[in-house]
């Protein structure tokens, strides 16, 4: 009876809201998080509108519905990473007995690769539009700005204007790449342009944090250099981050450390002269590249929302929210990359969006748990992790109160082609006492994301080293290396295995 009363109350509230406002919910942003929130809200009976509009990049790149992940992020990046791995596999195949005539002359067709990637993206754009229509979510291809907390002025793609109202509004606009404030910055592209680039990138400079792009570009046969201002993979375990960089260098990616660009000039032969300075020694240098790509961070898309009109608090181009994703304006919420201090990961935005919709329209009280979120860096030799870095664990628990188990390993599939196993490595950071609860797991090796996903669930469930060591591994796999961990850093013993089968 109580449940029935709650459901009736929710329906009455929704009806009342629909009478006063045009919608129960307006979602501003058609990326993964916003779409997930909109779809879940409809499941619970809400009337929903979703706004989405993409401003072209300075180089004219634009895309359809689906947000960063689908169009210029996770999806095209993983596809190009896969293309790179397939090229490497051609050479491995010969060692396994495959006869590949003129293998040394096989090269990728950049134009064909880009077209294939874009065809897939456009198919996802279309399916997404159809899905919104089928779920009766009104899609508004326009730019939204607040007139008041419940009213949004929409500047449509066709230049018409429309005013819409809702009881609740969710901001899920995400972010876009930053450009440096230096002369000639306009000559550089970003990840928003790379995956639709018409001409092969050639000799490419990636400035700061674009390791994944540098990795697949090198794997596709292009000269790739990464210019790093400070540290590699800020926020990640630094031992693992440095091993990722060293592994990439082994694959042929070049690094210029402790350096920042000062200017970019276009030359007479259509290359770009980049002048740069070492931040420690002040030594200056320059070099020419066919493509310069900025990967210096992202900024939240706040400028068009007119948030000052509703008194919204902002912090570093992002929106602070409480545990329920609520802003300081009570009926306005934010999810995904636009929120301050949250992991900028697609699955995080999706899950947060769904849970928010359930709380708003489905009588749920479940909050998003942002702890122990797994992630992967799709470098040539992939890195995945879940939980705390060794540095963070030591800072929070004290070095004397943690134990770090580690080991190198040899993937079976690397043996015959004699691929380097120098950086194949796993690490578990755990409490030192009791059953040794696992605080973090780190893996560097093939198919890292596939390996760490299952362990992420185990860590969420309170995995301990006692349980891990008593788990029988699947042999021969790389994932089993976590179950074989028994050497600690504290012991000083050699973590290099003598055999793969004992």
Coordinates of C-alpha atoms in Angstrom, one line a residue:
X1 CA 0.0 0.0 0.0
X2 CA 2.8 2.4 0.9
X3 CA 4.5 1.8 -2.4
X4 CA 1.3 2.4 -4.3
X5 CA 0.8 5.7 -2.4
X6 CA 4.3 6.8 -3.3
X7 CA 3.8 6.0 -7.0
X8 CA 0.5 7.9 -7.0
X9 CA 2.1 10.8 -5.3
X10 CA 4.9 10.9 -7.9
X11 CA 2.4 10.8 -10.7
X12 CA 0.4 13.6 -9.2
X13 CA 3.5 15.7 -8.8
X14 CA 4.5 15.0 -12.4
X15 CA 1.0 16.0 -13.6
X16 CA 1.1 19.2 -11.6
X17 CA 4.6 20.0 -13.0
X18 CA 3.4 19.4 -16.6
X19 CA 0.6 21.8 -16.0
X20 CA 2.9 24.6 -14.7
X21 CA 5.9 23.8 -17.0
X22 CA 6.2 22.5 -20.5
X23 CA 8.5 19.6 -19.3
X24 CA 9.3 17.7 -16.2
X25 CA 13.0 17.7 -17.2
X26 CA 15.1 19.6 -19.7
X27 CA 18.6 18.1 -20.3
X28 CA 21.1 20.6 -21.8
X29 CA 23.7 18.5 -23.6
X30 CA 23.3 15.5 -25.9
X31 CA 26.4 13.5 -24.8
X32 CA 26.5 10.1 -23.0
X33 CA 25.5 11.5 -19.6
X34 CA 22.7 13.7 -20.7
X35 CA 21.2 11.1 -23.0
X36 CA 21.3 8.5 -20.3
X37 CA 19.6 10.8 -17.8
X38 CA 16.9 11.7 -20.4
X39 CA 16.2 8.1 -21.3
X40 CA 16.0 7.0 -17.7
X41 CA 13.7 9.9 -16.8
X42 CA 11.2 8.8 -19.6
X43 CA 11.2 5.3 -18.2
X44 CA 9.8 6.7 -14.9
X45 CA 7.1 8.7 -16.7
X46 CA 8.7 12.1 -17.1
X47 CA 8.2 14.4 -20.1
X48 CA 11.6 15.3 -21.3
X49 CA 13.4 17.5 -23.8
X50 CA 17.0 17.2 -24.7
X51 CA 19.0 20.2 -26.2
X52 CA 22.2 19.7 -28.1
X53 CA 24.3 21.9 -30.3
X54 CA 27.9 21.6 -31.5
X55 CA 29.9 24.7 -32.3
X56 CA 32.5 24.0 -35.1
X57 CA 36.1 24.1 -34.1
X58 CA 38.4 26.8 -35.4
X59 CA 39.3 24.4 -38.2
X60 CA 35.6 23.8 -39.1
X61 CA 35.2 20.3 -37.6
X62 CA 31.7 19.5 -36.4
X63 CA 29.7 16.4 -35.6
X64 CA 26.3 15.0 -34.7
X65 CA 24.3 14.0 -31.6
X66 CA 26.1 11.8 -29.0
X67 CA 28.7 14.1 -27.4
X68 CA 32.5 13.8 -27.1
X69 CA 32.8 10.1 -26.5
X70 CA 30.9 9.0 -29.6
X71 CA 32.2 11.7 -32.0
X72 CA 35.7 12.9 -31.0
X73 CA 36.6 10.8 -27.9
X74 CA 36.5 7.3 -26.7
X75 CA 35.0 5.6 -29.8
X76 CA 37.2 7.0 -32.6
X77 CA 40.2 6.9 -30.4
X78 CA 39.7 3.1 -29.6
X79 CA 39.1 2.4 -33.3
X80 CA 42.3 4.1 -34.4
X81 CA 44.1 2.4 -31.5
X82 CA 42.8 -0.9 -32.9
X83 CA 44.0 0.0 -36.4
X84 CA 47.4 0.6 -34.9
X85 CA 47.4 -2.8 -33.1
X86 CA 46.4 -4.6 -36.3
X87 CA 49.4 -3.1 -38.1
X88 CA 51.6 -4.5 -35.3
X89 CA 49.8 -7.9 -35.5
X90 CA 50.8 -8.2 -39.2
X91 CA 54.4 -8.4 -38.2
X92 CA 53.7 -10.8 -35.3
X93 CA 51.7 -13.0 -37.7
X94 CA 54.8 -13.8 -39.8
X95 CA 56.5 -15.3 -36.7
X96 CA 53.5 -17.5 -36.3
X97 CA 53.8 -18.9 -39.8
X98 CA 51.6 -16.6 -41.8
X99 CA 53.1 -15.7 -45.2
X100 CA 52.5 -12.0 -45.9
X101 CA 54.2 -11.0 -49.2
X102 CA 56.0 -7.6 -49.1
X103 CA 55.0 -7.1 -45.4
X104 CA 57.5 -4.3 -45.1
X105 CA 55.6 -2.3 -47.8
X106 CA 52.2 -2.6 -46.1
X107 CA 51.0 0.9 -45.0
X108 CA 47.8 2.2 -43.7
X109 CA 45.5 4.3 -45.9
X110 CA 44.7 7.3 -43.6
X111 CA 41.8 8.5 -45.8
X112 CA 40.2 5.1 -45.8
X113 CA 40.7 4.7 -42.0
X114 CA 39.1 8.2 -41.3
X115 CA 36.2 7.4 -43.6
X116 CA 35.6 4.1 -41.9
X117 CA 35.7 5.7 -38.5
X118 CA 33.4 8.5 -39.6
X119 CA 30.9 6.1 -41.1
X120 CA 30.6 4.3 -37.8
X121 CA 30.2 7.5 -35.9
X122 CA 27.5 8.7 -38.2
X123 CA 25.6 5.4 -37.8
X124 CA 25.7 5.9 -34.0
X125 CA 24.5 9.5 -34.5
X126 CA 21.5 8.2 -36.5
X127 CA 20.7 5.4 -34.1
X128 CA 20.8 7.9 -31.2
X129 CA 18.3 10.3 -33.0
X130 CA 15.9 7.4 -33.7
X131 CA 16.2 6.2 -30.1
X132 CA 15.2 9.6 -28.8
X133 CA 12.2 9.7 -31.2
X134 CA 11.1 6.2 -30.2
X135 CA 11.3 7.1 -26.5
X136 CA 9.3 10.3 -27.2
X137 CA 12.1 12.6 -26.0
X138 CA 11.9 15.9 -27.8
X139 CA 15.2 16.7 -29.4
X140 CA 16.0 20.3 -29.9
X141 CA 19.1 21.0 -32.1
X142 CA 19.9 24.3 -30.5
X143 CA 22.0 26.2 -28.0
X144 CA 20.3 26.7 -24.6
X145 CA 20.7 29.6 -22.1
X146 CA 18.9 30.3 -18.8
X147 CA 16.4 33.1 -18.5
X148 CA 15.5 31.9 -15.0
X149 CA 16.0 28.6 -13.1
X150 CA 13.0 27.0 -14.9
X151 CA 13.2 28.7 -18.3
X152 CA 15.6 28.1 -21.2
X153 CA 15.9 30.2 -24.3
X154 CA 16.9 27.9 -27.2
X155 CA 18.7 29.4 -30.2
X156 CA 17.9 26.7 -32.8
X157 CA 20.2 25.6 -35.6
X158 CA 18.0 27.4 -38.2
X159 CA 18.5 30.7 -36.2
X160 CA 14.9 30.6 -34.8
X161 CA 14.4 31.1 -31.1
X162 CA 12.2 29.1 -28.7
X163 CA 11.5 29.3 -25.0
X164 CA 11.0 26.1 -23.0
X165 CA 10.3 25.5 -19.3
X166 CA 10.8 22.6 -16.9
X167 CA 10.5 21.7 -13.3
X168 CA 14.1 20.4 -13.3
X169 CA 17.1 21.1 -15.5
X170 CA 20.2 19.0 -15.9
X171 CA 23.3 20.6 -17.3
X172 CA 25.4 18.0 -19.2
X173 CA 27.3 20.1 -21.7
X174 CA 30.7 18.6 -21.1
X175 CA 33.8 20.4 -22.3
X176 CA 36.1 21.2 -25.2
X177 CA 39.9 21.3 -25.6
X178 CA 41.8 24.3 -24.5
X179 CA 44.1 26.3 -26.8
X180 CA 47.3 27.9 -25.5
X181 CA 47.7 31.6 -25.3
X182 CA 50.6 31.8 -27.7
X183 CA 51.2 33.3 -31.1
X184 CA 50.1 30.9 -33.9
X185 CA 48.0 28.7 -31.6
X186 CA 45.3 28.8 -34.3
X187 CA 47.5 26.6 -36.6
X188 CA 47.2 23.7 -34.2
X189 CA 44.4 21.2 -34.1
X190 CA 42.9 19.3 -31.2
X191 CA 41.4 15.9 -30.7
X192 CA 38.1 17.5 -32.0
X193 CA 39.8 17.6 -35.4
X194 CA 42.1 14.7 -35.5
X195 CA 39.6 11.9 -36.2
X196 CA 38.2 13.7 -39.2
X197 CA 41.4 15.0 -40.5
X198 CA 41.4 14.7 -44.3
X199 CA 45.1 14.6 -45.0
X200 CA 47.5 12.2 -43.2
X201 CA 49.0 14.0 -40.1
X202 CA 52.6 13.3 -41.1
X203 CA 55.2 14.3 -38.6
X204 CA 53.1 15.3 -35.5
X205 CA 53.8 17.2 -32.3
X206 CA 51.3 16.5 -29.5
X207 CA 51.6 19.1 -26.8
X208 CA 51.2 17.8 -23.2
X209 CA 48.8 14.9 -22.4
X210 CA 47.8 13.2 -25.7
X211 CA 49.6 10.0 -25.1
X212 CA 46.9 7.8 -26.6
X213 CA 46.9 9.8 -29.9
X214 CA 50.7 9.8 -30.0
X215 CA 50.6 6.0 -29.5
X216 CA 48.3 5.1 -32.3
X217 CA 49.8 7.7 -34.7
X218 CA 53.2 6.1 -34.2
X219 CA 51.6 2.7 -34.7
X220 CA 50.2 3.8 -38.0
X221 CA 53.6 4.8 -39.1
X222 CA 53.7 8.5 -38.4
X223 CA 56.5 10.3 -36.6
X224 CA 55.0 11.3 -33.2
X225 CA 56.5 13.5 -30.5
X226 CA 55.0 14.4 -27.2
X227 CA 56.0 17.7 -25.5
X228 CA 55.5 17.4 -21.8
X229 CA 55.5 20.4 -19.4
X230 CA 55.7 18.6 -16.1
X231 CA 54.8 15.0 -15.4
X232 CA 53.3 12.2 -17.4
X233 CA 49.7 11.3 -16.7
X234 CA 49.0 13.6 -13.8
X235 CA 46.7 12.0 -11.2
X236 CA 47.8 8.5 -12.0
X237 CA 50.3 6.3 -10.2
X238 CA 53.6 7.8 -11.2
X239 CA 55.6 4.6 -11.3
X240 CA 53.0 3.2 -13.8
X241 CA 52.8 6.5 -15.7
X242 CA 56.6 6.6 -16.2
X243 CA 56.5 2.9 -17.3
X244 CA 53.8 3.8 -19.9
X245 CA 56.0 6.6 -21.2
X246 CA 59.1 4.4 -21.3
X247 CA 57.1 1.7 -23.1
X248 CA 55.9 4.3 -25.7
X249 CA 59.5 5.4 -26.2
X250 CA 60.4 1.8 -26.9
X251 CA 57.6 1.8 -29.5
X252 CA 59.2 4.8 -31.2
X253 CA 57.3 7.8 -29.7
X254 CA 59.6 10.7 -28.9
X255 CA 59.3 12.8 -25.8
X256 CA 60.5 16.4 -25.1
X257 CA 60.3 16.8 -21.3
X258 CA 60.0 19.9 -19.1
X259 CA 59.2 22.0 -22.2
X260 CA 56.4 24.4 -23.3
X261 CA 55.7 25.9 -26.8
X262 CA 56.2 29.6 -27.2
X263 CA 54.9 30.1 -30.8
X264 CA 53.9 28.4 -34.0
X265 CA 54.6 29.8 -37.4
X266 CA 53.4 28.5 -40.8
X267 CA 56.3 28.0 -43.2
X268 CA 56.4 28.5 -47.0
X269 CA 56.2 24.8 -47.6
X270 CA 53.1 24.3 -45.4
X271 CA 54.8 22.9 -42.3
X272 CA 54.7 24.5 -38.8
X273 CA 57.7 25.8 -37.1
X274 CA 57.3 25.4 -33.3
X275 CA 59.5 27.4 -31.0
X276 CA 59.8 26.1 -27.4
X277 CA 61.5 26.7 -24.1
X278 CA 62.7 24.3 -21.4
X279 CA 60.9 25.4 -18.2
X280 CA 63.9 24.4 -15.9
X281 CA 66.9 25.5 -17.9
X282 CA 65.3 28.2 -20.1
X283 CA 67.1 26.7 -23.1
X284 CA 65.2 27.4 -26.3
X285 CA 64.7 25.3 -29.4
X286 CA 62.6 24.8 -32.5
X287 CA 61.5 22.2 -34.9
X288 CA 59.2 21.7 -37.9
X289 CA 56.1 19.5 -38.0
X290 CA 53.4 18.7 -40.4
X291 CA 50.7 18.7 -37.7
X292 CA 50.6 20.3 -34.2
X293 CA 48.0 19.0 -31.8
X294 CA 47.0 20.8 -28.6
X295 CA 46.3 18.4 -25.7
X296 CA 46.7 20.8 -22.8
X297 CA 43.4 20.1 -21.0
X298 CA 39.7 20.8 -21.4
X299 CA 37.4 23.6 -20.3
X300 CA 33.7 23.4 -19.4
X301 CA 31.2 24.8 -21.9
X302 CA 29.8 27.5 -19.6
X303 CA 29.9 30.7 -21.7
X304 CA 26.6 30.3 -23.5
X305 CA 24.5 29.1 -20.6
X306 CA 24.0 32.5 -19.0
X307 CA 24.5 31.0 -15.5
X308 CA 25.0 34.3 -13.8
X309 CA 21.4 35.1 -14.5
X310 CA 20.4 32.4 -12.0
X311 CA 23.1 33.0 -9.5
X312 CA 24.9 29.7 -10.1
X313 CA 28.2 29.1 -8.3
X314 CA 31.2 28.2 -10.6
X315 CA 34.7 26.9 -10.0
X316 CA 37.5 26.7 -12.5
X317 CA 35.2 26.6 -15.5
X318 CA 33.2 23.8 -13.9
X319 CA 30.0 23.5 -11.8
X320 CA 30.3 22.4 -8.1
X321 CA 27.6 20.0 -7.1
X322 CA 26.6 18.1 -3.9
X323 CA 26.4 14.3 -3.5
X324 CA 23.0 14.3 -5.3
X325 CA 24.5 16.2 -8.4
X326 CA 22.5 19.3 -7.3
X327 CA 23.9 22.8 -7.9
X328 CA 23.4 25.7 -5.5
X329 CA 20.2 26.4 -7.6
X330 CA 17.8 23.8 -6.1
X331 CA 16.1 22.6 -9.3
X332 CA 19.2 22.7 -11.5
X333 CA 21.6 19.7 -11.6
X334 CA 24.8 18.9 -13.4
X335 CA 26.5 15.7 -14.4
X336 CA 29.5 14.5 -16.3
X337 CA 32.6 16.5 -17.4
X338 CA 31.1 19.9 -16.5
X339 CA 31.0 19.1 -12.8
X340 CA 33.9 20.1 -10.6
X341 CA 36.1 17.4 -9.1
X342 CA 34.4 14.4 -10.7
X343 CA 36.2 11.8 -12.9
X344 CA 35.9 12.9 -16.5
X345 CA 34.9 9.5 -17.8
X346 CA 32.0 8.5 -20.0
X347 CA 30.7 5.6 -17.9
X348 CA 30.8 7.9 -14.8
X349 CA 28.5 10.4 -16.6
X350 CA 26.2 7.7 -17.8
X351 CA 25.8 6.1 -14.4
X352 CA 25.4 9.4 -12.6
X353 CA 22.8 10.5 -15.1
X354 CA 20.7 7.4 -14.7
X355 CA 20.8 7.5 -10.9
X356 CA 19.9 11.2 -10.9
X357 CA 16.8 10.5 -13.1
X358 CA 15.8 7.7 -10.8
X359 CA 16.0 10.0 -7.8
X360 CA 14.1 12.7 -9.5
X361 CA 11.3 10.6 -11.0
X362 CA 11.6 7.0 -9.6
X363 CA 11.6 7.5 -5.8
X364 CA 15.2 6.2 -5.5
X365 CA 17.6 7.5 -2.9
X366 CA 20.7 5.9 -4.4
X367 CA 23.7 8.2 -4.9
X368 CA 26.5 7.9 -7.3
X369 CA 29.6 6.3 -5.8
X370 CA 32.7 7.9 -7.3
X371 CA 35.2 5.7 -5.4
X372 CA 37.2 3.0 -7.1
X373 CA 36.3 3.9 -10.6
X374 CA 38.4 1.9 -13.1
X375 CA 40.0 3.5 -16.1
X376 CA 42.3 2.6 -19.0
X377 CA 44.9 4.4 -21.0
X378 CA 44.9 3.0 -24.5
X379 CA 48.7 3.4 -25.1
X380 CA 50.4 0.9 -27.4
X381 CA 51.0 -1.3 -24.3
X382 CA 47.8 -0.5 -22.4
X383 CA 47.6 0.6 -18.8
X384 CA 44.5 0.1 -16.6
X385 CA 43.9 0.7 -12.9
X386 CA 41.3 0.8 -10.2
X387 CA 41.5 2.4 -6.8
X388 CA 44.4 4.3 -5.3
X389 CA 47.8 5.0 -6.6
X390 CA 50.8 4.0 -4.5
X391 CA 51.4 7.7 -3.7
X392 CA 47.8 8.4 -2.6
X393 CA 47.7 5.2 -0.5
X394 CA 50.9 6.2 1.3
X395 CA 49.7 9.7 1.9
X396 CA 46.3 8.6 3.3
X397 CA 47.4 5.5 5.2
X398 CA 51.1 6.1 5.9
X399 CA 53.9 4.3 4.1
X400 CA 54.4 1.9 7.1
X401 CA 50.7 0.9 6.9
X402 CA 50.6 -0.2 3.2
X403 CA 52.1 -3.2 1.4
X404 CA 52.8 -3.1 -2.3
X405 CA 52.9 -6.4 -4.1
X406 CA 54.3 -6.3 -7.6
X407 CA 55.7 -8.5 -10.4
X408 CA 56.8 -8.5 -14.0
X409 CA 55.3 -11.1 -16.3
X410 CA 55.6 -12.6 -19.8
X411 CA 52.5 -12.7 -22.0
X412 CA 52.4 -16.1 -23.8
X413 CA 51.4 -14.5 -27.1
X414 CA 54.6 -12.3 -26.9
X415 CA 57.0 -15.4 -26.9
X416 CA 57.0 -16.4 -30.6
X417 CA 57.3 -13.0 -32.1
X418 CA 59.8 -12.2 -29.4
X419 CA 58.1 -8.9 -28.4
X420 CA 59.5 -6.9 -25.6
X421 CA 58.1 -7.9 -22.1
X422 CA 60.3 -5.2 -20.4
X423 CA 57.3 -3.2 -19.2
X424 CA 54.6 -5.9 -18.7
X425 CA 54.0 -5.4 -15.0
X426 CA 51.3 -5.6 -12.3
X427 CA 51.0 -4.0 -8.9
X428 CA 48.6 -4.3 -6.0
X429 CA 48.5 -1.7 -3.3
X430 CA 47.0 -3.0 0.0
X431 CA 46.7 -2.4 3.7
X432 CA 49.5 -4.0 5.6
X433 CA 47.5 -5.5 8.4
X434 CA 44.8 -8.1 8.7
X435 CA 43.6 -9.7 5.5
X436 CA 45.2 -6.8 3.6
X437 CA 42.3 -5.0 1.9
X438 CA 43.3 -4.1 -1.6
X439 CA 43.4 -0.3 -2.1
X440 CA 44.5 -0.2 -5.7
X441 CA 45.3 -2.5 -8.6
X442 CA 47.5 -1.5 -11.6
X443 CA 48.2 -3.4 -14.8
X444 CA 50.4 -2.6 -17.8
X445 CA 50.0 -5.0 -20.7
X446 CA 47.8 -6.2 -23.5
X447 CA 44.0 -5.7 -23.4
X448 CA 44.3 -3.8 -20.1
X449 CA 40.7 -2.6 -19.9
X450 CA 39.3 -6.1 -20.4
X451 CA 41.6 -7.4 -17.6
X452 CA 40.9 -4.7 -15.0
X453 CA 37.1 -4.5 -15.4
X454 CA 36.4 -7.7 -13.5
X455 CA 38.9 -6.8 -10.8
X456 CA 37.2 -3.4 -10.4
X457 CA 34.0 -5.2 -9.3
X458 CA 36.1 -7.3 -6.8
X459 CA 37.7 -4.1 -5.4
X460 CA 34.2 -2.6 -4.9
X461 CA 33.3 -5.7 -3.0
X462 CA 36.2 -5.4 -0.6
X463 CA 38.8 -7.6 -2.2
X464 CA 41.7 -8.6 0.0
X465 CA 45.2 -10.0 -0.8
X466 CA 44.2 -13.1 1.2
X467 CA 41.3 -13.7 -1.3
X468 CA 43.4 -12.7 -4.3
X469 CA 46.2 -15.1 -3.4
X470 CA 43.7 -17.9 -2.9
X471 CA 42.0 -17.4 -6.3
X472 CA 43.0 -19.9 -8.9
X473 CA 44.0 -18.1 -12.1
X474 CA 43.1 -19.0 -15.7
X475 CA 46.2 -20.2 -17.4
X476 CA 47.8 -19.0 -19.6
X477 CA 46.4 -15.5 -19.3
X478 CA 47.8 -12.1 -18.3
X479 CA 44.9 -11.5 -15.9
X480 CA 46.1 -14.5 -13.7
X481 CA 49.2 -12.5 -12.9
X482 CA 47.3 -10.7 -10.2
X483 CA 46.6 -14.1 -8.5
X484 CA 50.3 -14.9 -8.6
X485 CA 51.4 -11.8 -6.8
X486 CA 53.5 -12.6 -3.7
X487 CA 56.6 -10.4 -3.8
X488 CA 56.5 -7.1 -1.9
X489 CA 58.5 -4.0 -2.6
X490 CA 59.4 -4.0 1.1
X491 CA 61.1 -7.4 0.7
X492 CA 63.5 -6.2 -1.9
X493 CA 63.2 -9.5 -3.7
X494 CA 63.4 -9.7 -7.5
X495 CA 59.9 -9.4 -9.0
X496 CA 61.0 -10.9 -12.4
X497 CA 59.5 -14.4 -13.0
X498 CA 61.8 -17.3 -14.0
X499 CA 59.1 -19.3 -15.6
X500 CA 55.5 -18.7 -16.9
X501 CA 54.2 -22.0 -15.5
X502 CA 55.4 -22.3 -12.0

